Structure formats: structure tokens, C-alpha cells
mmCIF file of C-alpha atoms in Angstrom:
data_model
loop_
_atom_site.group_PDB
_atom_site.id
_atom_site.type_symbol
_atom_site.label_atom_id
_atom_site.label_comp_id
_atom_site.label_asym_id
_atom_site.label_seq_id
_atom_site.Cartn_x
_atom_site.Cartn_y
_atom_site.Cartn_z
ATOM 1 C CA MET A 1 0.048 0.011 0.008
ATOM 2 C CA THR A 2 1.384 3.475 -1.002
ATOM 3 C CA LEU A 3 1.511 6.484 1.175
ATOM 4 C CA PRO A 4 -1.144 8.330 -0.627
ATOM 5 C CA ASP A 5 -3.590 5.306 -0.009
ATOM 6 C CA THR A 6 -2.782 5.290 3.709
ATOM 7 C CA LEU A 7 -3.511 9.042 3.820
ATOM 8 C CA SER A 8 -6.716 9.091 1.726
ATOM 9 C CA TRP A 9 -8.993 9.181 4.772
ATOM 10 C CA LEU A 10 -7.400 12.603 5.686
ATOM 11 C CA PRO A 11 -9.579 15.476 4.489
ATOM 12 C CA VAL A 12 -6.814 17.169 2.356
ATOM 13 C CA GLU A 13 -8.353 19.561 -0.415
ATOM 14 C CA PRO A 14 -5.659 21.380 -2.365
ATOM 15 C CA SER A 15 -8.171 24.088 -3.413
ATOM 16 C CA PHE A 16 -6.980 27.248 -5.333
ATOM 17 C CA ALA A 17 -8.082 29.345 -2.255
ATOM 18 C CA ALA A 18 -5.793 27.345 0.163
ATOM 19 C CA ALA A 19 -3.000 27.167 -2.145
ATOM 20 C CA SER A 20 -3.435 30.891 -2.654
ATOM 21 C CA LEU A 21 -3.160 31.438 1.167
ATOM 22 C CA VAL A 22 -0.141 29.222 1.594
ATOM 23 C CA MET A 23 1.489 31.003 -1.220
ATOM 24 C CA LEU A 24 0.884 34.561 0.385
ATOM 25 C CA GLY A 25 2.266 33.088 3.683
ATOM 26 C CA VAL A 26 5.366 31.861 2.088
ATOM 27 C CA ILE A 27 5.872 35.284 0.178
ATOM 28 C CA LEU A 28 5.732 37.175 3.503
ATOM 29 C CA SER A 29 7.960 34.919 5.272
ATOM 30 C CA THR A 30 10.468 35.201 2.665
ATOM 31 C CA SER A 31 10.391 38.993 3.114
ATOM 32 C CA ILE A 32 11.604 38.596 6.549
ATOM 33 C CA LEU A 33 14.643 36.266 5.189
ATOM 34 C CA ALA A 34 15.319 39.160 2.670
ATOM 35 C CA ASP A 35 15.248 41.748 5.349
ATOM 36 C CA VAL A 36 17.794 39.822 7.288
ATOM 37 C CA VAL A 37 19.998 39.237 4.601
ATOM 38 C CA ALA A 38 19.894 42.906 3.483
ATOM 39 C CA SER A 39 20.756 44.150 7.114
ATOM 40 C CA ARG A 40 23.779 41.919 6.948
ATOM 41 C CA THR A 41 25.002 42.384 3.271
ATOM 42 C CA ARG A 42 23.652 45.970 2.635
ATOM 43 C CA LEU A 43 22.090 44.654 -0.476
ATOM 44 C CA PRO A 44 18.946 46.394 -1.365
ATOM 45 C CA ARG A 45 15.899 44.342 0.033
ATOM 46 C CA ILE A 46 13.643 45.552 -2.803
ATOM 47 C CA SER A 47 16.277 43.656 -5.330
ATOM 48 C CA LEU A 48 16.316 40.659 -3.176
ATOM 49 C CA LEU A 49 12.362 40.238 -3.173
ATOM 50 C CA VAL A 50 12.518 40.840 -6.954
ATOM 51 C CA LEU A 51 15.010 38.084 -7.212
ATOM 52 C CA VAL A 52 12.887 35.718 -5.130
ATOM 53 C CA GLY A 53 10.124 36.346 -7.696
ATOM 54 C CA VAL A 54 12.491 35.435 -10.517
ATOM 55 C CA GLY A 55 13.257 32.245 -8.400
ATOM 56 C CA VAL A 56 9.631 31.434 -8.419
ATOM 57 C CA ALA A 57 9.567 32.100 -12.322
ATOM 58 C CA VAL A 58 12.549 29.619 -12.732
ATOM 59 C CA ILE A 59 10.827 27.061 -10.811
ATOM 60 C CA GLN A 60 7.491 27.214 -12.474
ATOM 61 C CA GLN A 61 8.606 27.743 -16.009
ATOM 62 C CA TRP A 62 11.937 25.774 -16.332
ATOM 63 C CA GLY A 63 11.322 23.471 -13.404
ATOM 64 C CA LEU A 64 7.969 22.430 -13.764
ATOM 65 C CA SER A 65 7.768 22.895 -17.362
ATOM 66 C CA GLN A 66 4.992 25.464 -17.205
ATOM 67 C CA PRO A 67 5.926 28.387 -19.506
ATOM 68 C CA ASP A 68 2.628 30.179 -19.190
ATOM 69 C CA ALA A 69 2.282 29.565 -15.347
ATOM 70 C CA ARG A 70 1.927 32.604 -13.057
ATOM 71 C CA PRO A 71 1.857 32.377 -9.262
ATOM 72 C CA LEU A 72 -1.544 33.516 -7.642
ATOM 73 C CA ASP A 73 -2.981 33.910 -11.065
ATOM 74 C CA GLY A 74 -6.209 35.890 -10.559
ATOM 75 C CA VAL A 75 -5.313 37.171 -7.167
ATOM 76 C CA ALA A 76 -1.881 38.672 -8.172
ATOM 77 C CA GLU A 77 -3.515 41.561 -10.266
ATOM 78 C CA PRO A 78 -5.742 43.080 -7.618
ATOM 79 C CA LEU A 79 -2.710 42.808 -5.073
ATOM 80 C CA ILE A 80 -0.468 44.504 -7.583
ATOM 81 C CA GLN A 81 -3.043 47.132 -8.307
ATOM 82 C CA VAL A 82 -3.727 48.036 -4.526
ATOM 83 C CA ALA A 83 -0.002 48.242 -4.185
ATOM 84 C CA LEU A 84 0.541 50.785 -6.776
ATOM 85 C CA VAL A 85 -2.327 52.838 -5.886
ATOM 86 C CA MET A 86 -1.067 53.046 -2.237
ATOM 87 C CA VAL A 87 2.461 54.224 -3.523
ATOM 88 C CA ALA A 88 0.692 56.794 -5.804
ATOM 89 C CA PHE A 89 -1.617 58.192 -2.997
ATOM 90 C CA LEU A 90 1.465 58.565 -0.705
ATOM 91 C CA LEU A 91 3.178 60.134 -3.372
ATOM 92 C CA GLY A 92 0.307 62.741 -4.055
ATOM 93 C CA GLY A 93 0.515 63.464 -0.174
ATOM 94 C CA GLU A 94 4.167 64.796 -0.932
ATOM 95 C CA LEU A 95 2.775 67.529 -3.275
ATOM 96 C CA THR A 96 1.637 69.966 -0.546
ATOM 97 C CA LEU A 97 1.833 73.695 -1.497
ATOM 98 C CA ASP A 98 4.230 74.525 1.255
ATOM 99 C CA ARG A 99 6.552 71.877 -0.048
ATOM 100 C CA LEU A 100 6.410 72.947 -3.442
ATOM 101 C CA ARG A 101 7.221 76.513 -2.378
ATOM 102 C CA SER A 102 10.087 75.590 -0.225
ATOM 103 C CA THR A 103 11.627 73.401 -2.897
ATOM 104 C CA GLY A 104 12.173 76.599 -4.854
ATOM 105 C CA SER A 105 13.203 76.884 -8.559
ATOM 106 C CA LEU A 106 16.501 75.139 -8.217
ATOM 107 C CA ILE A 107 14.845 71.817 -7.689
ATOM 108 C CA LEU A 108 12.455 72.511 -10.428
ATOM 109 C CA ILE A 109 15.188 73.348 -12.870
ATOM 110 C CA VAL A 110 17.418 70.312 -12.149
ATOM 111 C CA SER A 111 14.463 67.821 -11.984
ATOM 112 C CA LEU A 112 12.937 68.957 -15.323
ATOM 113 C CA SER A 113 16.381 68.933 -17.064
ATOM 114 C CA VAL A 114 17.058 65.441 -15.734
ATOM 115 C CA ILE A 115 13.567 64.311 -17.103
ATOM 116 C CA LEU A 116 13.734 66.034 -20.475
ATOM 117 C CA ALA A 117 17.299 64.516 -21.211
ATOM 118 C CA GLY A 118 16.366 61.137 -19.858
ATOM 119 C CA VAL A 119 13.078 60.880 -21.877
ATOM 120 C CA LEU A 120 14.714 62.340 -24.977
ATOM 121 C CA SER A 121 17.827 59.953 -24.579
ATOM 122 C CA VAL A 122 15.808 56.783 -23.876
ATOM 123 C CA GLY A 123 13.019 57.384 -26.360
ATOM 124 C CA LEU A 124 14.979 58.672 -29.315
ATOM 125 C CA GLY A 125 17.792 56.105 -28.516
ATOM 126 C CA LEU A 126 15.596 53.100 -28.599
ATOM 127 C CA LEU A 127 13.890 54.357 -31.685
ATOM 128 C CA ALA A 128 17.442 54.665 -33.335
ATOM 129 C CA LEU A 129 18.360 51.124 -32.572
ATOM 130 C CA GLY A 130 15.228 49.996 -34.277
ATOM 131 C CA PHE A 131 12.739 49.069 -31.426
ATOM 132 C CA PRO A 132 9.202 49.386 -31.805
ATOM 133 C CA LEU A 133 7.408 52.602 -31.008
ATOM 134 C CA ALA A 134 5.426 51.375 -28.103
ATOM 135 C CA VAL A 135 8.454 49.806 -26.586
ATOM 136 C CA ALA A 136 10.597 52.928 -26.896
ATOM 137 C CA VAL A 137 8.003 55.600 -25.657
ATOM 138 C CA SER A 138 6.921 53.137 -22.869
ATOM 139 C CA LEU A 139 10.480 52.938 -21.606
ATOM 140 C CA ALA A 140 11.288 56.638 -22.038
ATOM 141 C CA ALA A 141 8.342 57.421 -19.714
ATOM 142 C CA ILE A 142 9.318 54.563 -17.243
ATOM 143 C CA SER A 143 12.792 55.918 -17.111
ATOM 144 C CA VAL A 144 11.711 59.129 -15.279
ATOM 145 C CA ALA A 145 10.875 57.293 -11.941
ATOM 146 C CA THR A 146 13.394 57.353 -9.285
ATOM 147 C CA ASP A 147 13.607 55.143 -6.124
ATOM 148 C CA PRO A 148 13.430 57.948 -3.408
ATOM 149 C CA ALA A 149 13.967 55.275 -0.451
ATOM 150 C CA ALA A 150 17.559 54.267 -2.045
ATOM 151 C CA VAL A 151 18.558 57.888 -2.514
ATOM 152 C CA SER A 152 17.525 59.236 0.652
ATOM 153 C CA GLU A 153 18.769 56.277 2.749
ATOM 154 C CA THR A 154 22.113 56.787 1.189
ATOM 155 C CA ILE A 155 22.287 60.331 1.854
ATOM 156 C CA HIS A 156 21.199 59.879 5.631
ATOM 157 C CA GLU A 157 23.844 57.284 5.957
ATOM 158 C CA SER A 158 26.474 59.793 4.624
ATOM 159 C CA GLY A 159 25.494 62.462 6.983
ATOM 160 C CA ASP A 160 25.857 65.128 3.979
ATOM 161 C CA SER A 161 23.867 68.332 4.443
ATOM 162 C CA ARG A 162 25.435 70.350 1.674
ATOM 163 C CA LEU A 163 23.505 71.945 -1.069
ATOM 164 C CA ARG A 164 23.839 68.852 -3.332
ATOM 165 C CA ALA A 165 22.294 66.559 -0.732
ATOM 166 C CA ARG A 166 19.527 68.859 0.147
ATOM 167 C CA LEU A 167 18.730 69.228 -3.651
ATOM 168 C CA LEU A 168 18.695 65.409 -4.149
ATOM 169 C CA LEU A 169 16.304 64.890 -1.457
ATOM 170 C CA GLY A 170 13.855 67.559 -2.970
ATOM 171 C CA ILE A 171 14.218 66.248 -6.304
ATOM 172 C CA VAL A 172 13.413 62.491 -5.254
ATOM 173 C CA ALA A 173 10.434 63.613 -3.271
ATOM 174 C CA ILE A 174 8.629 64.775 -6.577
ATOM 175 C CA ASP A 175 10.430 62.738 -9.114
ATOM 176 C CA ASP A 176 7.875 59.724 -9.150
ATOM 177 C CA GLY A 177 5.092 62.284 -9.275
ATOM 178 C CA TRP A 178 6.530 63.643 -12.607
ATOM 179 C CA GLY A 179 7.151 59.821 -13.753
ATOM 180 C CA ILE A 180 3.391 59.110 -13.093
ATOM 181 C CA LEU A 181 2.250 62.222 -15.082
ATOM 182 C CA ALA A 182 4.593 61.406 -17.960
ATOM 183 C CA PHE A 183 3.701 57.926 -17.994
ATOM 184 C CA GLY A 184 -0.083 58.602 -18.048
ATOM 185 C CA LEU A 185 0.405 61.147 -20.923
ATOM 186 C CA ALA A 186 2.531 58.690 -22.813
ATOM 187 C CA MET A 187 0.047 55.702 -22.449
ATOM 188 C CA ALA A 188 -2.771 58.111 -23.697
ATOM 189 C CA LEU A 189 -1.014 59.406 -26.722
ATOM 190 C CA LEU A 190 0.281 55.911 -27.584
ATOM 191 C CA GLY A 191 -3.143 54.645 -27.702
ATOM 192 C CA TRP A 192 -4.193 57.337 -29.816
ATOM 193 C CA TRP A 193 -1.115 57.207 -32.344
ATOM 194 C CA LEU A 194 -1.330 53.475 -32.552
ATOM 195 C CA SER A 195 -4.866 53.172 -33.216
ATOM 196 C CA GLY A 196 -6.535 53.164 -36.813
ATOM 197 C CA ASP A 197 -9.444 55.129 -35.706
ATOM 198 C CA GLY A 198 -7.726 58.431 -34.515
ATOM 199 C CA GLY A 199 -11.023 60.171 -33.321
ATOM 200 C CA MET A 200 -12.123 57.221 -31.189
ATOM 201 C CA ALA A 201 -8.613 56.744 -29.730
ATOM 202 C CA LEU A 202 -8.071 60.491 -29.001
ATOM 203 C CA LEU A 203 -11.386 60.364 -27.151
ATOM 204 C CA HIS A 204 -10.351 57.460 -25.102
ATOM 205 C CA ALA A 205 -6.958 59.193 -24.229
ATOM 206 C CA THR A 206 -8.824 62.205 -22.952
ATOM 207 C CA TRP A 207 -10.934 59.887 -20.897
ATOM 208 C CA GLU A 208 -8.014 58.134 -19.355
ATOM 209 C CA LEU A 209 -6.566 61.362 -18.312
ATOM 210 C CA GLY A 210 -9.656 63.636 -17.737
ATOM 211 C CA GLY A 211 -11.490 60.582 -16.167
ATOM 212 C CA ALA A 212 -8.617 60.074 -13.582
ATOM 213 C CA ILE A 213 -8.758 63.697 -12.798
ATOM 214 C CA LEU A 214 -12.359 63.574 -12.274
ATOM 215 C CA LEU A 215 -12.251 60.220 -10.187
ATOM 216 C CA GLY A 216 -9.385 61.542 -8.132
ATOM 217 C CA ALA A 217 -11.273 64.763 -7.290
ATOM 218 C CA ALA A 218 -14.387 62.709 -6.570
ATOM 219 C CA ILE A 219 -12.850 60.591 -4.001
ATOM 220 C CA GLY A 220 -10.233 63.013 -2.710
ATOM 221 C CA LEU A 221 -12.551 65.805 -1.977
ATOM 222 C CA PRO A 222 -14.578 64.011 0.355
ATOM 223 C CA ALA A 223 -11.836 62.191 1.826
ATOM 224 C CA ALA A 224 -10.274 65.670 2.550
ATOM 225 C CA TRP A 225 -13.342 66.600 4.294
ATOM 226 C CA LEU A 226 -13.853 63.360 6.338
ATOM 227 C CA THR A 227 -10.005 63.119 7.365
ATOM 228 C CA GLY A 228 -9.672 64.724 10.801
ATOM 229 C CA ARG A 229 -13.445 64.342 11.888
ATOM 230 C CA LEU A 230 -12.717 60.661 12.768
ATOM 231 C CA ARG A 231 -10.919 59.843 16.060
ATOM 232 C CA PRO A 232 -7.242 58.183 15.423
ATOM 233 C CA GLY A 233 -7.329 54.478 15.538
ATOM 234 C CA GLU A 234 -9.550 52.004 13.989
ATOM 235 C CA PRO A 235 -12.090 54.485 12.339
ATOM 236 C CA THR A 236 -9.182 56.267 10.615
ATOM 237 C CA GLN A 237 -7.581 52.854 9.433
ATOM 238 C CA VAL A 238 -10.848 51.713 7.949
ATOM 239 C CA GLU A 239 -11.050 55.113 6.023
ATOM 240 C CA ALA A 240 -7.649 54.661 4.569
ATOM 241 C CA ILE A 241 -8.188 51.213 3.337
ATOM 242 C CA ALA A 242 -11.517 52.370 1.960
ATOM 243 C CA LEU A 243 -9.828 55.098 -0.098
ATOM 244 C CA ILE A 244 -7.266 52.964 -1.535
ATOM 245 C CA LEU A 245 -9.777 50.137 -2.527
ATOM 246 C CA LEU A 246 -12.197 52.537 -3.989
ATOM 247 C CA LEU A 247 -9.570 54.266 -6.054
ATOM 248 C CA ALA A 248 -8.037 50.981 -7.336
ATOM 249 C CA GLY A 249 -11.499 49.530 -8.126
ATOM 250 C CA SER A 250 -13.277 52.595 -9.574
ATOM 251 C CA SER A 251 -10.160 53.283 -11.838
ATOM 252 C CA ALA A 252 -10.122 49.855 -13.209
ATOM 253 C CA TRP A 253 -13.782 49.743 -13.784
ATOM 254 C CA LEU A 254 -13.768 52.998 -15.344
ATOM 255 C CA GLY A 255 -10.836 52.490 -17.562
ATOM 256 C CA VAL A 256 -8.784 55.642 -16.100
ATOM 257 C CA SER A 257 -5.246 55.962 -14.973
ATOM 258 C CA SER A 258 -5.196 54.610 -11.453
ATOM 259 C CA LEU A 259 -1.919 56.158 -10.754
ATOM 260 C CA LEU A 260 -2.856 59.759 -11.848
ATOM 261 C CA ALA A 261 -6.228 59.420 -9.962
ATOM 262 C CA ALA A 262 -4.529 58.168 -6.665
ATOM 263 C CA MET A 263 -1.820 60.879 -6.838
ATOM 264 C CA LEU A 264 -4.555 63.599 -7.439
ATOM 265 C CA ALA A 265 -6.609 62.209 -4.355
ATOM 266 C CA GLY A 266 -3.538 62.073 -2.183
ATOM 267 C CA ALA A 267 -2.626 65.759 -3.156
ATOM 268 C CA LEU A 268 -6.161 66.798 -2.505
ATOM 269 C CA VAL A 269 -6.221 65.349 1.003
ATOM 270 C CA ALA A 270 -2.708 66.655 1.768
ATOM 271 C CA ASN A 271 -3.528 70.262 0.959
ATOM 272 C CA LEU A 272 -7.135 70.635 1.940
ATOM 273 C CA SER A 273 -7.209 68.694 5.325
ATOM 274 C CA SER A 274 -5.820 69.903 8.584
ATOM 275 C CA HIS A 275 -5.374 66.364 9.959
ATOM 276 C CA HIS A 276 -4.081 64.822 6.667
ATOM 277 C CA THR A 277 -1.344 62.921 8.208
ATOM 278 C CA ARG A 278 -3.435 60.501 9.910
ATOM 279 C CA SER A 279 -4.888 58.690 6.752
ATOM 280 C CA PHE A 280 -1.106 58.851 5.162
ATOM 281 C CA ASN A 281 0.291 57.295 8.529
ATOM 282 C CA GLU A 282 -2.319 54.692 8.497
ATOM 283 C CA ILE A 283 -1.688 53.749 4.930
ATOM 284 C CA GLU A 284 2.340 53.762 5.611
ATOM 285 C CA HIS A 285 1.657 51.103 8.540
ATOM 286 C CA ILE A 286 -0.067 48.662 6.034
ATOM 287 C CA GLU A 287 1.928 49.377 2.863
ATOM 288 C CA TRP A 288 4.889 47.217 3.291
ATOM 289 C CA PRO A 289 3.043 43.818 3.116
ATOM 290 C CA PHE A 290 1.483 44.779 -0.025
ATOM 291 C CA LEU A 291 4.729 46.034 -1.633
ATOM 292 C CA VAL A 292 6.201 42.687 -0.749
ATOM 293 C CA PHE A 293 3.606 41.046 -2.786
ATOM 294 C CA PHE A 294 4.098 43.599 -5.437
ATOM 295 C CA PHE A 295 8.003 42.942 -5.795
ATOM 296 C CA VAL A 296 7.911 39.200 -5.655
ATOM 297 C CA LEU A 297 5.011 38.937 -8.123
ATOM 298 C CA SER A 298 6.620 41.588 -10.333
ATOM 299 C CA GLY A 299 9.832 39.487 -10.428
ATOM 300 C CA ALA A 300 7.553 36.294 -10.988
ATOM 301 C CA SER A 301 5.933 37.859 -14.098
ATOM 302 C CA ILE A 302 9.165 37.727 -16.039
ATOM 303 C CA ASP A 303 8.973 35.504 -19.116
ATOM 304 C CA LEU A 304 12.177 33.423 -19.074
ATOM 305 C CA TYR A 305 11.574 32.100 -22.661
ATOM 306 C CA HIS A 306 11.945 35.806 -23.850
ATOM 307 C CA LEU A 307 15.017 36.743 -22.074
ATOM 308 C CA ASP A 308 17.427 36.445 -24.873
ATOM 309 C CA GLU A 309 14.842 38.838 -26.797
ATOM 310 C CA ALA A 310 15.228 41.132 -23.916
ATOM 311 C CA LEU A 311 19.000 41.084 -23.341
ATOM 312 C CA GLY A 312 19.772 43.792 -25.948
ATOM 313 C CA LEU A 313 17.014 45.928 -24.917
ATOM 314 C CA THR A 314 17.867 45.778 -21.430
ATOM 315 C CA LEU A 315 21.462 46.767 -22.081
ATOM 316 C CA ALA A 316 20.229 49.586 -24.407
ATOM 317 C CA TYR A 317 17.766 50.894 -21.694
ATOM 318 C CA ILE A 318 20.480 50.775 -18.899
ATOM 319 C CA LEU A 319 23.185 52.589 -20.896
ATOM 320 C CA LEU A 320 20.611 55.168 -22.387
ATOM 321 C CA ARG A 321 19.033 55.971 -19.200
ATOM 322 C CA LEU A 322 22.472 56.474 -17.634
ATOM 323 C CA ALA A 323 23.600 58.692 -20.388
ATOM 324 C CA GLY A 324 20.192 60.671 -19.886
ATOM 325 C CA ARG A 325 20.577 61.195 -16.123
ATOM 326 C CA TYR A 326 24.171 62.441 -16.409
ATOM 327 C CA LEU A 327 23.535 64.870 -19.352
ATOM 328 C CA GLY A 328 20.213 66.066 -17.598
ATOM 329 C CA GLY A 329 22.182 66.699 -14.442
ATOM 330 C CA MET A 330 24.814 68.483 -16.134
ATOM 331 C CA LEU A 331 22.355 70.661 -18.014
ATOM 332 C CA GLY A 332 20.484 71.451 -14.915
ATOM 333 C CA VAL A 333 23.748 72.444 -13.024
ATOM 334 C CA ARG A 334 24.782 74.861 -15.720
ATOM 335 C CA LEU A 335 20.984 76.375 -15.664
ATOM 336 C CA ALA A 336 21.552 76.884 -12.007
ATOM 337 C CA ARG A 337 24.078 79.673 -12.730
ATOM 338 C CA GLU A 338 24.419 81.358 -9.221
ATOM 339 C CA ARG A 339 24.579 77.791 -7.434
ATOM 340 C CA GLN A 340 26.599 76.010 -10.180
ATOM 341 C CA ALA A 341 29.736 76.108 -8.374
ATOM 342 C CA GLU A 342 28.247 74.289 -5.212
ATOM 343 C CA LEU A 343 26.896 71.438 -7.450
ATOM 344 C CA PRO A 344 28.904 68.809 -9.254
ATOM 345 C CA GLY A 345 28.475 68.146 -12.905
ATOM 346 C CA ASN A 346 27.670 64.333 -12.434
ATOM 347 C CA LEU A 347 24.577 65.240 -10.139
ATOM 348 C CA GLY A 348 22.191 63.514 -12.342
ATOM 349 C CA LEU A 349 23.954 59.920 -11.713
ATOM 350 C CA ALA A 350 22.738 60.146 -8.050
ATOM 351 C CA LEU A 351 19.102 59.784 -9.361
ATOM 352 C CA THR A 352 19.869 56.467 -11.016
ATOM 353 C CA PRO A 353 18.113 54.149 -8.380
ATOM 354 C CA GLN A 354 14.796 52.747 -9.785
ATOM 355 C CA ALA A 355 12.143 50.351 -8.259
ATOM 356 C CA GLY A 356 8.681 50.307 -7.339
ATOM 357 C CA VAL A 357 6.924 52.669 -9.517
ATOM 358 C CA ALA A 358 8.972 51.824 -12.749
ATOM 359 C CA MET A 359 7.941 48.349 -12.327
ATOM 360 C CA GLY A 360 4.380 49.117 -11.631
ATOM 361 C CA MET A 361 4.515 51.269 -14.944
ATOM 362 C CA ALA A 362 6.074 48.312 -16.746
ATOM 363 C CA LEU A 363 3.190 46.021 -15.631
ATOM 364 C CA LEU A 364 0.593 48.576 -17.006
ATOM 365 C CA ALA A 365 2.351 48.825 -20.130
ATOM 366 C CA ALA A 366 2.448 45.209 -20.581
ATOM 367 C CA GLU A 367 -1.203 44.984 -20.154
ATOM 368 C CA ARG A 368 -1.770 47.617 -22.636
ATOM 369 C CA PHE A 369 0.325 46.339 -25.151
ATOM 370 C CA PRO A 370 0.509 42.338 -24.747
ATOM 371 C CA GLU A 371 2.529 41.869 -27.700
ATOM 372 C CA HIS A 372 5.373 43.708 -26.232
ATOM 373 C CA GLY A 373 4.609 42.761 -22.592
ATOM 374 C CA PRO A 374 6.998 39.851 -22.092
ATOM 375 C CA VAL A 375 10.192 41.739 -23.416
ATOM 376 C CA LEU A 376 9.154 45.198 -21.503
ATOM 377 C CA LEU A 377 8.684 43.258 -18.156
ATOM 378 C CA SER A 378 11.880 41.304 -18.578
ATOM 379 C CA ALA A 379 13.848 44.444 -19.445
ATOM 380 C CA VAL A 380 12.581 46.557 -16.789
ATOM 381 C CA VAL A 381 12.654 43.730 -14.087
ATOM 382 C CA ALA A 382 16.450 43.115 -14.987
ATOM 383 C CA SER A 383 17.406 46.872 -15.100
ATOM 384 C CA THR A 384 15.773 47.460 -11.767
ATOM 385 C CA VAL A 385 18.059 45.066 -10.113
ATOM 386 C CA VAL A 386 21.232 46.689 -11.700
ATOM 387 C CA PHE A 387 19.831 50.138 -10.871
ATOM 388 C CA GLU A 388 19.113 49.287 -7.231
ATOM 389 C CA VAL A 389 22.629 47.734 -6.768
ATOM 390 C CA LEU A 390 24.489 50.328 -8.848
ATOM 391 C CA GLY A 391 22.373 53.385 -7.815
ATOM 392 C CA PRO A 392 23.584 53.789 -4.075
ATOM 393 C CA LEU A 393 27.199 53.377 -5.214
ATOM 394 C CA LEU A 394 26.619 56.298 -7.674
ATOM 395 C CA VAL A 395 24.878 58.520 -4.870
ATOM 396 C CA ARG A 396 27.999 57.983 -2.840
ATOM 397 C CA ARG A 397 30.098 59.005 -5.639
ATOM 398 C CA VAL A 398 28.181 62.358 -6.390
ATOM 399 C CA LEU A 399 28.393 63.020 -2.697
ATOM 400 C CA GLY A 400 32.112 62.531 -2.907
#
């Protein structure tokens, strides 16, 4: 008698729900191990979580010979969507009028110079190398985003308080906001350009952007009024979770940009509510588990059978983005004029780290253009690992 026969009397049911719950537990347990490894090796924990996801993809696609298998299929998409909306909402909370006034023209000049040079370098460079328009424009928009955590943590470790350090901290506080705006605009214009029906596509693009603004205002304004009228504690936590779920679900239902809607809602709450920090604090308390799912599942989304196709694109994207950051920083420093002597010419290289928002954009672009999805995802996942490891080293070099 075999072992399965002897255990046949046990009420074992490997249902999808049970397997999903076990998988979620395994992913969160793995994140604890990643934290330990990161603290002892100084490797970025985000990169470690992405690599865990890539390991899952290796097991499923190569080890189990399931090329189309994805972990938590059906559950992964809402988890990723909720994580992205949380990040965008918190980024919107950084865009207060007081902060924008205090950052001054210097941050605006340098950040816009880096963005413009980066978009042109990546977009035109990839087009010149013969990559499809959808791939070139998507990666050009994705290249704008910076990982603020990697930059700020490196600066705080160095203890540098000079102008260059303060400038970098100010730029990364708004950089992902620029990235979300650039990505939303790029996706809408790409849809219009690549569609055969120009009028209908333009209408869709207008709705995607305009509808996101309407949705962000429709949810953000009542939330700004409600925030602060509830006592701190469980009601505020429920309010914060309700905000995120409403933004994520409504944007997917209405077909508008979830990142833009969430960022606008966050900005409205931050600027119109006197007790806005309560909602943001509650979201920050619950954000990390969702980000763990996001990074692991993003890494697991890589299509290993398209790696050879993505190798050239990945190398080109890394080199072109580095060139764009360097040239943009150099241009921004020259435009700064009166403060030029205090800033290094290679300032833009300190804005190299790239993580969560970029990967989220890649997932959305892959969903929009499925024919390019595997190559886009493979390139962004691979380059994220490179930028997260290389980025802090470049930040230290710029700080000197």
C-alpha cells in the first residue's frame, strides 16, 4: 500500500483558495529572510524580493515546465493594483503647496532637466536602434521614475547636509510624481497614435487622463473633508483602506489611469485637510506587506523564454538611461547659474536608483501592449536589479 493510499482518509483539499493563502504566507515569510540578508550584506531588499520572484518564475517555467504559469493567477492582479495605488496616493501626499514653495526654482530646474534629457535619450535612442515605438515610448516614460528610498537612505547614511544633498532629497520627493504624469500622458498618446481610428482613440486618451482627474477629485474631496473628523485609531484605518480600495477598483472599472487618480486624491487630502497625516500614516503602516507581494509577483511575471530577446533592450535601456541622467544633471547644473559652483556636474547620476513605481508602470504597459509585454517586463525587472545595486554607489560617488 502506497503512502497516498494510507492517507486517503485525511480531509486534504488542495483548493485554489488554500494554495493561494499558503503562497501569500510563503511570500511574506520570504520577505523576513530578505530583510535579514539585506541588513547583513547591505544589498537592497527590494532587489532581493524581485530576485525571489524571479526564482519562483524559474521553478514554475523551467523546473515544472509550465511556461505560461504565473503564481497566484487571478489574485496577483488586484494585489499589484492595490500596492500601486498606495504608492501613488502617498506620492500625492508629498505634493503640498508648502513643500512645492520651499523646494524653490533650483529643484524644479534640475528635475525637469534630468527628466527631459532622460526621456529624449531613452526614447530617441531606442527608436534609432530599431525598437518598436510602443517599447521606446513606454521605456522613455518609465525611465523618469526614481527610487526615493534608495537615494534618501544613502544620503542619510553619509550625513551630508550640503546643497547637493538637500537638492537630491528635494528632487526625489517629487520625481515619481513627474514619472506618473509622464507615463499617463505617454500611454494615452500612444493609444491614440497606434490606433487606426484616430478620433475614437483621442476620445479614449482624453477620458483616461480627464477621467482620472474627475475620479481623483470625486474621491479625494470627500476624503479631505472626512479626514480629521474621525478619531485616530480603527475608524481612521478603515477610512484609509476604503480610500485605496475605492481608487483601485473604480479606476479599473472606469478604464482611467489609477496612478493619476490616486496621486491627485492624495494631493487633495494633503492640501485641504488639517489632519491629513492620519490617513497617510495609516496607509504607511499597512503598505509594506502589499509592496512585498508587488515586488515578488513582479519578479515572477518575467517571461524566461523571452530573456534572449530582452537582453539587447535591457542593455540599451540601462546605458541610455544612465546617459540621460548624466546629461540632464549637467544641463541642470549649468542652468542653475548662481549656485553652479556648489553642485557637481555628475549630479544626475545620483538619481539612478529605480524600483517600485517603474515596475508598476512596466506591468501596466505590458497589459496595454500585450504583444510587447514579455520583453518590456523582462527588461524592466532586470534593469531594476542593476539600478538598485548600482544606484547607491553612484549616490555616494556624487556626494564625494
